[in-house]
């Protein structure tokens, strides 16, 4: 029975390995691009504070935070780490 479970886990190991690699690449690339965009959005928020009012400035500040390295890219990195953890757990199951 254990051998059957190990054989059934092989496709899941392959899927999580490929998904983990693709996600790591996307997280690295998006971190750089979104970091630059967050600086541009921060400057636009500062301009909006003086030109359009407080509410549009706060909205742009929230958007700048979400696309900064502490917002959505950090969440994506956390999820990528969880996928890697699942991959390593499946590999440990296969090795035991």
PDB file of C-alpha atoms in Angstrom:
ATOM      1  CA  UNK A   1       0.000   0.000   0.000  1.00  0.00           C
ATOM      2  CA  UNK A   2       2.831   2.382   0.839  1.00  0.00           C
ATOM      3  CA  UNK A   3       4.465   1.705  -2.531  1.00  0.00           C
ATOM      4  CA  UNK A   4       1.260   2.673  -4.328  1.00  0.00           C
ATOM      5  CA  UNK A   5       1.103   5.953  -2.382  1.00  0.00           C
ATOM      6  CA  UNK A   6       4.723   6.676  -3.261  1.00  0.00           C
ATOM      7  CA  UNK A   7       4.064   6.062  -6.930  1.00  0.00           C
ATOM      8  CA  UNK A   8       1.008   8.308  -6.791  1.00  0.00           C
ATOM      9  CA  UNK A   9       3.054  11.078  -5.162  1.00  0.00           C
ATOM     10  CA  UNK A  10       5.567  11.251  -8.040  1.00  0.00           C
ATOM     11  CA  UNK A  11       3.372  13.394 -10.350  1.00  0.00           C
ATOM     12  CA  UNK A  12       2.619  15.765  -7.475  1.00  0.00           C
ATOM     13  CA  UNK A  13       6.334  16.123  -6.760  1.00  0.00           C
ATOM     14  CA  UNK A  14       6.956  17.002 -10.404  1.00  0.00           C
ATOM     15  CA  UNK A  15       4.064  19.494 -10.488  1.00  0.00           C
ATOM     16  CA  UNK A  16       5.126  21.252  -7.278  1.00  0.00           C
ATOM     17  CA  UNK A  17       8.765  21.327  -8.413  1.00  0.00           C
ATOM     18  CA  UNK A  18       7.879  23.041 -11.701  1.00  0.00           C
ATOM     19  CA  UNK A  19       5.379  25.368 -10.001  1.00  0.00           C
ATOM     20  CA  UNK A  20       7.941  26.300  -7.345  1.00  0.00           C
ATOM     21  CA  UNK A  21      10.567  27.146  -9.982  1.00  0.00           C
ATOM     22  CA  UNK A  22       8.180  29.259 -12.031  1.00  0.00           C
ATOM     23  CA  UNK A  23       6.894  31.069  -8.940  1.00  0.00           C
ATOM     24  CA  UNK A  24      10.411  31.861  -7.735  1.00  0.00           C
ATOM     25  CA  UNK A  25      11.284  33.336 -11.106  1.00  0.00           C
ATOM     26  CA  UNK A  26       8.101  35.422 -11.151  1.00  0.00           C
ATOM     27  CA  UNK A  27       8.638  36.651  -7.596  1.00  0.00           C
ATOM     28  CA  UNK A  28      12.179  37.792  -8.371  1.00  0.00           C
ATOM     29  CA  UNK A  29      11.196  39.543 -11.589  1.00  0.00           C
ATOM     30  CA  UNK A  30       8.074  41.162 -10.180  1.00  0.00           C
ATOM     31  CA  UNK A  31       9.923  42.372  -7.092  1.00  0.00           C
ATOM     32  CA  UNK A  32      12.215  44.513  -9.191  1.00  0.00           C
ATOM     33  CA  UNK A  33       9.501  45.836 -11.486  1.00  0.00           C
ATOM     34  CA  UNK A  34       6.995  46.504  -8.714  1.00  0.00           C
ATOM     35  CA  UNK A  35       9.676  48.187  -6.604  1.00  0.00           C
ATOM     36  CA  UNK A  36      10.254  50.726  -9.346  1.00  0.00           C
ATOM     37  CA  UNK A  37       6.514  51.192  -9.868  1.00  0.00           C
ATOM     38  CA  UNK A  38       5.951  51.730  -6.136  1.00  0.00           C
ATOM     39  CA  UNK A  39       8.437  54.619  -6.115  1.00  0.00           C
ATOM     40  CA  UNK A  40       6.659  56.199  -9.084  1.00  0.00           C
ATOM     41  CA  UNK A  41       3.296  55.726  -7.358  1.00  0.00           C
ATOM     42  CA  UNK A  42       4.673  57.252  -4.156  1.00  0.00           C
ATOM     43  CA  UNK A  43       5.776  60.351  -6.043  1.00  0.00           C
ATOM     44  CA  UNK A  44       2.348  60.537  -7.710  1.00  0.00           C
ATOM     45  CA  UNK A  45       0.698  60.273  -4.275  1.00  0.00           C
ATOM     46  CA  UNK A  46       2.770  63.184  -2.999  1.00  0.00           C
ATOM     47  CA  UNK A  47       1.738  65.283  -5.988  1.00  0.00           C
ATOM     48  CA  UNK A  48      -1.912  64.300  -5.526  1.00  0.00           C
ATOM     49  CA  UNK A  49      -1.839  65.409  -1.883  1.00  0.00           C
ATOM     50  CA  UNK A  50      -1.156  68.944  -3.034  1.00  0.00           C
ATOM     51  CA  UNK A  51      -3.118  69.010  -6.311  1.00  0.00           C
ATOM     52  CA  UNK A  52      -6.261  66.896  -5.805  1.00  0.00           C
ATOM     53  CA  UNK A  53      -6.686  66.512  -2.040  1.00  0.00           C
ATOM     54  CA  UNK A  54      -6.147  64.044   0.743  1.00  0.00           C
ATOM     55  CA  UNK A  55      -8.372  61.158  -0.382  1.00  0.00           C
ATOM     56  CA  UNK A  56      -6.703  60.569  -3.786  1.00  0.00           C
ATOM     57  CA  UNK A  57      -3.316  60.887  -2.106  1.00  0.00           C
ATOM     58  CA  UNK A  58      -4.212  58.266   0.496  1.00  0.00           C
ATOM     59  CA  UNK A  59      -5.537  55.948  -2.222  1.00  0.00           C
ATOM     60  CA  UNK A  60      -2.281  56.226  -4.147  1.00  0.00           C
ATOM     61  CA  UNK A  61      -0.306  55.661  -0.938  1.00  0.00           C
ATOM     62  CA  UNK A  62      -2.265  52.459  -0.334  1.00  0.00           C
ATOM     63  CA  UNK A  63      -1.565  51.321  -3.890  1.00  0.00           C
ATOM     64  CA  UNK A  64       2.122  52.179  -3.453  1.00  0.00           C
ATOM     65  CA  UNK A  65       2.227  50.077  -0.286  1.00  0.00           C
ATOM     66  CA  UNK A  66       0.539  47.120  -1.968  1.00  0.00           C
ATOM     67  CA  UNK A  67       3.022  47.040  -4.840  1.00  0.00           C
ATOM     68  CA  UNK A  68       6.025  47.786  -2.633  1.00  0.00           C
ATOM     69  CA  UNK A  69       8.264  44.901  -1.499  1.00  0.00           C
ATOM     70  CA  UNK A  70       6.278  44.730   1.760  1.00  0.00           C
ATOM     71  CA  UNK A  71       2.881  44.236   0.106  1.00  0.00           C
ATOM     72  CA  UNK A  72       1.889  41.755  -2.557  1.00  0.00           C
ATOM     73  CA  UNK A  73       5.438  40.592  -3.453  1.00  0.00           C
ATOM     74  CA  UNK A  74       5.971  39.529   0.167  1.00  0.00           C
ATOM     75  CA  UNK A  75       2.698  37.585   0.070  1.00  0.00           C
ATOM     76  CA  UNK A  76       3.757  35.942  -3.190  1.00  0.00           C
ATOM     77  CA  UNK A  77       7.138  35.016  -1.686  1.00  0.00           C
ATOM     78  CA  UNK A  78       5.389  33.504   1.340  1.00  0.00           C
ATOM     79  CA  UNK A  79       3.108  31.417  -0.892  1.00  0.00           C
ATOM     80  CA  UNK A  80       6.095  30.325  -2.973  1.00  0.00           C
ATOM     81  CA  UNK A  81       7.803  29.179   0.204  1.00  0.00           C
ATOM     82  CA  UNK A  82       4.745  27.137   1.136  1.00  0.00           C
ATOM     83  CA  UNK A  83       4.776  25.447  -2.291  1.00  0.00           C
ATOM     84  CA  UNK A  84       8.471  24.650  -1.776  1.00  0.00           C
ATOM     85  CA  UNK A  85       7.664  23.225   1.654  1.00  0.00           C
ATOM     86  CA  UNK A  86       5.010  20.960   0.169  1.00  0.00           C
ATOM     87  CA  UNK A  87       7.499  19.832  -2.472  1.00  0.00           C
ATOM     88  CA  UNK A  88      10.117  18.953   0.151  1.00  0.00           C
ATOM     89  CA  UNK A  89       7.534  17.184   2.311  1.00  0.00           C
ATOM     90  CA  UNK A  90       6.528  15.038  -0.658  1.00  0.00           C
ATOM     91  CA  UNK A  91      10.182  14.270  -1.384  1.00  0.00           C
ATOM     92  CA  UNK A  92      10.723  13.222   2.241  1.00  0.00           C
ATOM     93  CA  UNK A  93       7.674  10.970   2.014  1.00  0.00           C
ATOM     94  CA  UNK A  94       9.094   9.401  -1.126  1.00  0.00           C
ATOM     95  CA  UNK A  95      12.509   8.854   0.478  1.00  0.00           C
ATOM     96  CA  UNK A  96      11.149   7.228   3.642  1.00  0.00           C
TER      97      UNK A  96
END
